[in-house]
Coordinates of C-alpha atoms and ligand atoms in Angstrom, one line a residue:
X1 CA 84.2 53.6 161.4
X2 CA 87.1 54.5 163.4
X3 CA 88.4 52.5 166.1
X4 CA 91.1 54.0 168.2
X5 CA 91.6 56.7 165.5
X6 CA 92.0 54.1 162.6
X7 CA 89.4 53.4 159.8
X8 CA 88.2 50.0 159.7
X9 CA 85.8 48.2 157.3
X10 CA 84.7 44.9 158.9
X11 CA 86.0 42.8 156.0
X12 CA 89.1 43.2 153.9
X13 CA 91.8 41.3 152.2
X14 CA 95.2 40.4 154.1
X15 CA 98.5 41.7 153.0
X16 CA 98.9 38.3 151.0
X17 CA 96.2 39.5 148.7
X18 CA 94.0 36.3 149.2
X19 CA 93.0 35.7 152.8
X20 CA 90.0 37.3 154.2
X21 CA 90.2 39.3 157.3
X22 CA 87.3 39.8 159.5
X23 CA 86.7 41.4 163.1
X24 CA 85.8 38.6 165.7
X25 CA 82.4 39.8 167.0
X26 CA 82.4 37.0 169.4
X27 CA 85.1 38.7 171.2
X28 CA 83.7 42.2 171.4
X29 CA 83.4 44.6 173.3
X30 CA 86.2 43.3 175.5
X31 CA 88.6 42.4 172.9
X32 CA 89.3 43.7 169.3
X33 CA 90.7 40.7 167.5
X34 CA 90.9 39.9 163.9
X35 CA 90.5 36.4 162.3
X36 CA 91.8 35.5 159.1
X37 CA 89.9 33.1 156.9
X38 CA 91.9 31.1 154.3
X39 CA 89.1 28.8 153.2
X40 CA 85.4 28.4 152.3
X41 CA 85.0 26.2 155.3
X42 CA 86.6 28.7 157.4
X43 CA 84.4 31.3 156.0
X44 CA 81.3 29.1 156.8
X45 CA 82.1 28.5 160.2
X46 CA 82.7 32.3 160.8
X47 CA 79.0 32.9 159.7
X48 CA 77.7 30.0 161.5
X49 CA 79.4 30.7 164.9
X50 CA 78.6 34.5 164.4
X51 CA 82.3 35.6 164.4
X52 CA 80.7 37.5 161.5
X53 CA 76.8 38.4 161.5
X54 CA 74.5 41.1 160.5
X55 CA 72.8 40.4 157.0
X56 CA 74.9 42.5 154.9
X57 CA 78.3 41.3 156.2
X58 CA 77.2 37.5 156.2
X59 CA 76.6 38.1 152.4
X60 CA 79.7 39.9 151.9
X61 CA 81.7 37.0 153.8
X62 CA 80.0 34.4 151.7
X63 CA 80.9 35.9 148.5
X64 CA 84.5 35.9 149.9
X65 CA 84.0 32.4 151.0
X66 CA 83.2 31.5 147.3
X67 CA 86.5 33.5 146.1
X68 CA 88.4 31.2 148.8
X69 CA 87.0 28.0 147.2
X70 CA 87.9 29.1 143.7
X71 CA 91.6 29.4 144.7
X72 CA 91.7 25.6 145.4
X73 CA 89.3 24.1 142.9
X74 CA 87.4 26.3 140.4
X75 CA 85.4 23.4 138.6
X76 CA 81.5 23.3 138.1
X77 CA 81.3 20.6 141.2
X78 CA 83.4 22.8 143.5
X79 CA 81.6 25.8 142.6
X80 CA 78.2 24.2 143.5
X81 CA 79.7 22.8 146.7
X82 CA 80.8 26.0 147.8
X83 CA 77.4 27.6 147.2
X84 CA 75.9 24.8 149.0
X85 CA 78.3 24.9 151.9
X86 CA 77.8 28.8 152.4
X87 CA 74.3 28.9 151.6
X88 CA 73.5 26.2 154.5
X89 CA 75.1 28.5 157.4
X90 CA 72.3 30.7 158.3
X91 CA 68.6 30.8 157.0
X92 CA 67.0 34.0 157.8
X93 CA 69.2 36.7 156.4
X94 CA 68.3 36.8 152.8
X95 CA 71.6 39.0 151.9
X96 CA 73.4 35.5 152.0
X97 CA 71.3 34.1 149.2
X98 CA 71.4 37.2 147.2
X99 CA 75.2 37.4 147.3
X100 CA 75.5 33.6 146.6
X101 CA 73.1 33.8 143.7
X102 CA 75.1 36.8 142.3
X103 CA 78.6 34.8 142.5
X104 CA 76.9 32.0 140.7
X105 CA 75.6 34.3 138.0
X106 CA 78.9 35.9 137.3
X107 CA 81.1 32.6 137.7
X108 CA 79.2 30.0 136.1
X109 CA 79.3 31.5 132.7
X110 CA 83.0 31.7 132.9
X111 CA 85.8 29.1 132.2
X112 CA 87.4 27.6 135.4
X113 CA 90.7 29.5 134.8
X114 CA 89.0 32.8 134.9
X115 CA 87.0 32.2 138.1
X116 CA 89.1 32.9 140.9
X117 CA 90.0 36.4 139.7
X118 CA 86.4 37.0 138.9
X119 CA 85.3 35.9 142.2
X120 CA 87.5 38.0 144.1
X121 CA 86.5 41.0 141.9
X122 CA 82.9 40.4 142.5
X123 CA 83.3 39.9 146.3
X124 CA 85.3 43.2 146.4
X125 CA 82.4 45.0 144.5
X126 CA 79.7 43.5 146.6
X127 CA 81.7 45.2 149.7
X128 CA 82.1 48.5 147.8
X129 CA 78.4 48.9 146.8
X130 CA 77.3 47.8 150.4
X131 CA 79.4 50.8 151.7
X132 CA 77.7 52.9 149.1
X133 CA 74.0 51.6 149.8
X134 CA 74.6 52.2 153.7
X135 CA 75.8 55.6 153.2
X136 CA 72.7 56.5 151.1
X137 CA 70.4 55.0 153.6
X138 CA 72.1 57.4 156.1
X139 CA 71.3 60.3 154.0
X140 CA 67.7 59.2 153.4
X141 CA 67.3 58.7 157.0
X142 CA 68.7 62.0 158.2
X143 CA 66.0 64.2 157.1
X144 CA 63.6 61.8 159.2
X145 CA 65.6 62.5 162.2
X146 CA 65.7 66.5 161.4
X147 CA 61.9 66.7 161.0
X148 CA 61.4 65.3 164.7
X149 CA 64.3 67.5 165.9
X150 CA 62.7 70.4 164.6
X151 CA 59.4 69.5 166.5
X152 CA 61.5 69.6 169.6
X153 CA 62.3 72.4 172.1
X154 CA 65.6 73.9 170.9
X155 CA 68.6 71.9 172.0
X156 CA 67.0 68.9 173.2
X157 CA 68.3 65.6 172.0
X158 CA 66.1 63.2 169.8
X159 CA 65.7 60.0 171.6
X160 CA 66.1 56.9 169.2
X161 CA 65.6 53.2 170.3
X162 CA 67.2 50.6 168.4
X163 CA 67.3 46.8 168.7
X164 CA 70.1 44.3 168.0
X165 CA 73.0 45.7 166.1
X166 CA 72.3 47.0 162.4
X167 CA 75.3 49.3 162.7
X168 CA 78.8 49.4 161.1
X169 CA 79.6 46.1 162.5
X170 CA 76.8 44.3 160.8
X171 CA 77.7 45.8 157.3
X172 CA 80.9 46.4 155.6
X173 CA 80.9 50.1 156.8
X174 CA 78.2 52.7 158.1
X175 CA 75.5 50.1 159.1
X176 CA 71.8 50.5 158.1
X177 CA 69.8 51.8 161.1
X178 CA 72.7 53.3 162.7
X179 CA 73.8 55.3 159.4
X180 CA 71.1 58.3 159.8
X181 CA 72.3 58.4 163.5
X182 CA 76.0 58.7 162.6
X183 CA 75.3 61.3 160.0
X184 CA 72.9 63.1 162.8
X185 CA 75.6 63.1 165.2
X186 CA 78.4 64.2 162.8
X187 CA 76.0 67.2 161.7
X188 CA 75.9 68.4 165.3
X189 CA 72.2 67.2 165.8
X190 CA 72.0 66.1 169.6
X191 CA 71.1 62.5 169.3
X192 CA 70.6 60.0 172.2
X193 CA 70.1 56.3 171.5
X194 CA 68.3 53.8 173.7
X195 CA 70.2 50.4 172.9
X196 CA 68.2 47.3 173.7
X197 CA 70.5 44.8 175.3
X198 CA 69.1 42.3 172.8
X199 CA 69.1 38.9 174.7
X200 CA 70.1 36.1 174.1
X201 CA 73.3 37.2 172.3
X202 CA 73.5 40.7 173.5
X203 CA 74.2 42.1 170.4
X204 CA 72.8 45.5 171.4
X205 CA 74.7 45.9 174.8
X206 CA 77.9 44.2 173.2
X207 CA 78.0 45.6 169.9
X208 CA 75.8 48.8 169.2
X209 CA 77.0 50.1 172.5
X210 CA 80.5 49.6 171.6
X211 CA 80.5 51.0 168.3
X212 CA 78.1 54.2 169.4
X213 CA 80.8 54.8 172.0
X214 CA 83.6 54.5 169.7
X215 CA 82.0 57.2 167.5
X216 CA 81.2 59.3 170.5
X217 CA 77.2 59.0 170.0
X218 CA 75.7 59.4 173.4
X219 CA 73.8 56.2 174.3
X220 CA 72.0 54.1 177.0
X221 CA 71.7 50.5 177.2
X222 CA 68.4 49.2 178.5
X223 CA 66.9 45.8 179.0
X224 CA 64.7 44.5 176.3
X225 CA 61.6 44.8 178.1
X226 CA 62.1 48.7 179.0
X227 CA 61.2 50.1 175.3
X228 CA 57.3 50.0 176.0
X229 CA 57.6 51.9 179.5
X230 CA 59.9 54.5 177.9
X231 CA 57.5 55.0 175.1
X232 CA 54.4 55.5 177.3
X233 CA 56.6 58.0 179.1
X234 CA 57.4 60.0 176.1
X235 CA 61.1 59.2 176.2
X236 CA 61.3 57.7 172.7
X237 CA 61.0 60.0 169.8
X238 CA 61.4 57.2 167.1
X239 CA 62.3 53.7 166.4
X240 CA 65.0 52.6 163.8
X241 CA 65.8 49.0 163.4
X242 CA 67.6 46.8 160.8
X243 CA 66.2 43.7 159.0
X244 CA 67.3 40.2 157.8
X245 CA 64.7 39.9 155.2
X246 CA 62.0 42.2 154.0
X247 CA 59.2 40.8 151.9
X248 CA 57.7 42.3 148.6
X249 CA 55.0 43.8 150.7
X250 CA 57.0 45.3 153.7
X251 CA 56.9 42.5 156.3
X252 CA 60.1 42.8 158.2
X253 CA 62.2 39.8 159.8
X254 CA 64.6 41.0 162.5
X255 CA 66.3 40.0 165.4
X256 CA 63.7 38.4 168.0
X257 CA 62.0 41.2 170.1
X258 CA 61.7 43.8 167.1
X259 CA 57.8 42.8 167.0
X260 CA 57.1 43.5 170.3
X261 CA 58.9 46.9 169.9
X262 CA 56.7 47.8 166.9
X263 CA 53.7 46.9 168.9
X264 CA 54.6 49.1 171.6
X265 CA 55.7 51.8 169.1
X266 CA 52.1 51.5 167.3
X267 CA 50.2 51.7 170.7
X268 CA 52.4 54.7 171.7
X269 CA 52.1 56.7 168.4
X270 CA 56.0 56.4 168.1
X271 CA 57.3 56.3 164.3
X272 CA 58.8 52.9 163.7
X273 CA 61.2 52.8 160.8
X274 CA 63.3 50.0 159.4
X275 CA 66.5 50.6 157.4
X276 CA 67.6 48.4 154.6
X277 CA 69.6 47.9 151.5
X278 CA 67.8 46.4 148.5
X279 CA 69.6 43.1 148.7
X280 CA 67.8 42.7 152.0
X281 CA 64.4 42.6 150.0
X282 CA 63.2 39.2 149.1
X283 CA 61.0 39.8 146.2
X284 CA 59.8 36.2 146.0
X285 CA 58.2 36.3 149.4
X286 CA 55.0 38.3 150.5
X287 CA 53.6 36.8 153.8
X288 CA 56.8 37.1 156.0
X289 CA 55.1 35.4 159.1
X290 CA 54.2 32.3 157.0
X291 CA 57.0 32.5 154.5
X292 CA 60.3 33.6 156.3
X293 CA 62.5 30.8 157.6
X294 CA 63.1 31.6 161.4
X295 CA 66.6 30.6 162.5
X296 CA 66.4 28.4 165.8
X297 CA 69.7 28.7 167.6
X298 CA 71.3 26.8 170.5
X299 CA 69.3 26.4 173.8
X300 CA 72.8 27.4 175.6
X301 CA 72.7 30.8 174.1
X302 CA 69.6 31.4 176.3
X303 CA 70.5 29.2 179.4
X304 CA 74.2 31.0 179.5
X305 CA 75.4 34.5 179.6
X306 CA 78.9 35.5 178.8
X307 CA 80.7 38.6 180.1
X308 CA 83.9 40.2 181.4
X309 CA 84.5 38.6 184.9
X310 CA 86.2 40.6 187.6
X311 CA 89.5 38.6 187.0
X312 CA 89.5 40.1 183.4
X313 CA 88.6 37.0 181.8
X314 CA 85.7 36.6 179.5
X315 CA 83.6 33.8 180.8
X316 CA 80.2 32.1 180.6
X317 CA 77.9 31.4 183.4
X318 CA 74.8 29.6 183.6
X319 CA 71.5 31.6 184.2
X320 CA 68.7 29.2 183.9
X321 CA 67.8 26.5 186.5
X322 CA 69.3 23.3 185.5
X323 CA 66.9 21.0 184.0
X324 CA 64.8 23.4 182.4
X325 CA 64.3 23.6 178.6
X326 CA 65.1 26.6 176.5
X327 CA 63.8 27.5 173.3
X328 CA 65.8 30.1 171.0
X329 CA 64.1 31.5 167.9
X330 CA 66.5 34.0 166.6
X331 CA 64.2 36.2 164.7
X332 CA 60.6 37.6 164.4
X333 CA 58.3 39.2 161.8
X334 CA 57.0 42.6 162.3
X335 CA 53.8 43.0 159.7
X336 CA 54.1 45.8 157.5
X337 CA 51.1 47.6 159.2
X338 CA 53.4 48.4 162.2
X339 CA 56.1 49.8 160.1
X340 CA 56.1 53.6 159.5
X341 CA 58.3 53.5 156.5
X342 CA 61.3 51.7 155.0
X343 CA 64.6 53.7 154.8
X344 CA 66.4 52.3 151.5
X345 CA 69.1 53.6 149.5
X346 CA 66.7 55.0 147.0
X347 CA 64.7 56.9 149.6
X348 CA 61.9 56.2 152.0
X349 CA 59.1 53.9 151.1
X350 CA 55.8 52.9 152.5
X351 CA 56.1 49.3 153.8
X352 CA 53.7 47.9 151.0
X353 CA 53.9 46.3 147.7
X354 CA 53.1 49.6 146.0
X355 CA 55.8 51.6 148.0
X356 CA 58.4 49.3 147.3
X357 CA 57.6 48.5 143.7
X358 CA 57.7 52.4 143.1
X359 CA 61.2 52.8 144.6
X360 CA 62.5 49.7 143.0
X361 CA 60.5 49.2 139.6
X362 CA 63.4 47.4 138.2
X363 CA 64.0 45.0 140.9
X364 CA 60.2 44.2 141.4
X365 CA 59.4 43.8 137.8
X366 CA 62.5 41.4 137.2
X367 CA 61.3 39.5 140.3
X368 CA 57.7 39.2 138.8
X369 CA 58.8 38.0 135.3
Ligands
MRU1 O1 71.9 37.4 164.5 P1 72.2 38.4 163.9 O2 73.1 39.1 165.1 O3 73.1 38.1 162.7 O4 71.0 39.5 163.6 C1 71.3 40.7 163.0 C2 70.1 41.5 162.9 O5 69.0 41.1 163.3 C3 70.2 42.9 162.4 O6 69.3 43.7 162.7 C4 70.0 42.9 160.8 O7 71.1 41.8 160.2 C5 70.3 43.8 159.9 S1 72.1 44.4 159.8 C6 72.0 45.7 159.0

């Protein structure tokens, strides 16, 4: 992704070759600032406080967090402690646990003196793989966009609604839900994106709008409750969202409010696609509503809003009557029956156990054995 003409991934190594640099997403869209992480604790804090966020980027940051821990102490105890620290940061995105399990697999069989170099190498591989997976998602999603465009009057833009931020900034590069959109735009297809603001943290208004704008993709930010109305009036041709954890039968956990969009899409015959790389599939879980842990975040995210004040400072203001309680479940689960298809790096699958197992027989069989 290019920001001001310069290509950026969302995570990279500093000049010193060991510190880990990330973009501070809590400062976007008003400030583009980077943060350098020097310890596993700092990596864990960055994930917990959502300096970095989005399932794939959380996994990549955690992998580098393990590498940072191995610089200090590469004993079995230190490895176990780093995995536990990082694994406890956010509960819903399964990419976190996938990345940590992979780091454990690679490192635990090595002698301590070999672990630091191996950890950095594995974290770098996870990042490179994420870029390739997201690019492939884009390529498999593009024909779906083309099909819909082909049915519209010539020259009319396709209107795609998305929720939260499943773009470049949620991954190492490209994004998941936004990858097909970027490729369509780059191919000259007229695309317009409806961007759900995504309360309470406004990942849509702050991050999706920012990166679509940086890439020149026409978009309009809407309040979270506008999608159903737009669908009733034929103004949404398709929905594409990301996911933090998709079960073996295709139930999809994603940012709170995704389920309501899926219901509205179903009621209005609007195709509802979910884009995901295979590390987001939790092969050990089937019933998403019953089994996926849903993160409950601080009430302050609901009671307060933050934004750019007229004096040019980013400020937080209270929006809820003092004394009222606030609840903040951060994700919800969309049952597979409401999902038109899953766009993965290997192609588009039905949201079903059979569909996923057909695309990923190796992974499905491994989980079953
Ligand atoms: O709480 P967040 O901002 O980490 O939630 C992110 C999402 O819900 C994304 O849609 C999901 O991680 C997919 S990112 C490619």
